[in-house]
Each structure stands twice: as C-alpha cells, then as structure tokens.
C-alpha cells in the first residue's frame, strides 16, 4: 500500500521485508509511474543504494578491489610448473571431481598433486573456517590454494562478500584461486583472489593450460624455428662451398706434397749415386796418390841407397889405400855405411807393407783428401807414412 503523495522518482526506504533476498535487505526503493494516473504505481529497489550496498562499496574501496575478477595465472609463483594445489571445498564431491577432470583429463598423466581440505562454504561458519584455514597456510606448503563450490542463489554467496574473508584472502601466504559457480554477480572473494573462474572444471583446465605454457615458455615458436632452419640451411650451404674449396686446396696440397716427396726421393737417390761416385773417385784418387807416393819413396830409396853404397865403397877404398889397413879392418870400418845403404834400399818395401797393413785400411784414409793429399804427396820415406798413420788414428779417436 503506497501513500498517495508518492510520485514518479520519489524514494522510499523499506526497513523490513522478510520474503526478499539478502541482497535486497534494507534497500532504497524508487517509485515508478504516477499514483494519480489511474492508480498505477510501482516501486523497484536499487542495488547501488541502501545500507547493504554502501557497506559493499566501502569494503571494495578499503581493499582496492578491481571491478572484474582476473583469470590470469601467470603471476602465480614459482615460475616453474604448478605442481601442487590445496583445494578448499565442501562435501560436494561433484565439484571436486569436475576440478580433477579438468586438471587431469582421461589419458593424460597426472602431473599436479591435489590435496583436499573439506570446509563449510555456505552459512554463518563458512567465513570463520575458510579464513582460519587461509591464515594457517605457510609458504611452500603448496603452489596455490583454490576455493571450490557449486552454484546457488545470491544468499548462498553472502559469505564470499564478508570483509574478514577478503582480508584473509589478501593476507594468505599462498596465491588464492576461486571457482564459485554460476552467479548473478562477482563476489568480493573472486575479485580479491589472484584468479577466479566460474566453475571448478574451468579452473582445472586453466591450471593445466598454464603448466603447458610454462613448460614451453622460452621455447622458440614454429615460425622462429622455420626462420632458424632457413638460416642454418644458408650457413650450411656456405660452409659446404667452403668445405669444397678446402677439399680442393687440400687435394692440391696433397698432390704437391706427393710430388715433393717423389722429388726428394729422386734427389736422395741422386745424392746416393753422387756419394757413391765421389767415394769411388776418392778411393781411386787415394790409390793413385798412394801409388805415386810409393813410386816416389822407391825412387828416393834407390837414389839414397846408391849414394850410401858409393859412400861405403869410397870409405873402404880410402881406408885401404891411405891407412894401409887390412881387409878385415877395412870391412869393419865400412860396415855401418853398408848397413845404412841396405836399409835405405828397402824403403819401398817397407812403405808397401805400411800401406797394406790393417792399421792403414782401418784408418779410413780416403775420407778427407784435402788434408791427406799434400801429406801423401810430400812423403819421401816410410817414416812419413808412419807419422801420417799415427796422426790420422789420433784425430779419429778424438
């Protein structure tokens, strides 16, 4: 029954009405229409006015709540995969089963551990139980905590607009995710949580999708891989051409090395031939030098032997004629020159024996002809050859 003075646009505050929803409790009613116009006047409640609406606005300003809830799970730490979640739900197993079904579809390996804590999510004690559980959580106990419940009327969601629960969500040591079911509005708990979803299965799918995204985070995309493969193909082509050039250069170097080795072998063989030829010439020259030295020593021995023979004869004649010595005394006087003459006559024989001896052949006299040639050429008596042999052996031993 409306008063007759109530017109279009007038406001009327209703202090009590038991059969209205909780969100309509103590609202501000606005008249629509005109009472004087055939008595057709209606009133409607406004949500943004009244004690309950003002209290909601004050709570929203106090905690700085956004107008809409977020469905972004990228801010949940650690940066790695979400490996464990703590589920706060009622005794409704269907909500939990929907969450697990979205988190671990059939045929997919279970990669996230789920720990369940059954609490009241409706009624006067729901705020106290959920807030106490959130306050008792410690860092590292889980990667995230998720609050699940099914749908219902707005009166069933009064607990999720409570200031105490909002404060517990904000001060919780773990990221809080909500999946509160279908509703006409977004509860404060959903707006204060790190992320919020409409149903539990969607929350499970979102966590699985976020894990997949984090698994492939930093991995190159297919376009980047294609670009990288094209770049590698170009580099491989360039490297292939360089490798071909290097192989050709290597083949040329190998051929040059083989030619150089063959030339070195030829030079070595030629050097061996020249060395053998030089050695043969040295030996022939050495033999010629020795033959000349022997002829010289023989001639020298013959000339000196003749001279000493003549000296012996003159000594014997002078001793016999001048002094009148007897034959025996004359022979005795000429014995020394005669012996020296005989020793001188054997000079060629003694020189031949020195050259034919093993000491002479073992001394390798044909090695250094520059040193040996003048000394052999200057030998006139066998004593010179003996000196040469001793000096040569001494130099070889040093």
Coordinates of N, CA and C in Angstrom, one line a residue, residues 12 106 122 226 238 276:
X12 N 11.6 5.7 -1.3 CA 11.0 5.2 -0.1 C 11.9 4.1 0.4
X106 N 41.1 -37.6 -19.1 CA 41.4 -39.1 -19.2 C 42.5 -39.3 -20.2
X122 N 29.3 -22.4 3.0 CA 28.0 -21.7 3.0 C 27.5 -21.7 4.4
X226 N 61.4 -22.2 -38.1 CA 61.5 -22.2 -39.6 C 62.5 -21.2 -40.0
X238 N 76.8 -22.3 -47.3 CA 78.1 -21.5 -47.4 C 79.2 -22.4 -46.8
X276 N 128.2 -42.3 -53.9 CA 129.0 -43.5 -54.3 C 130.0 -43.2 -55.3

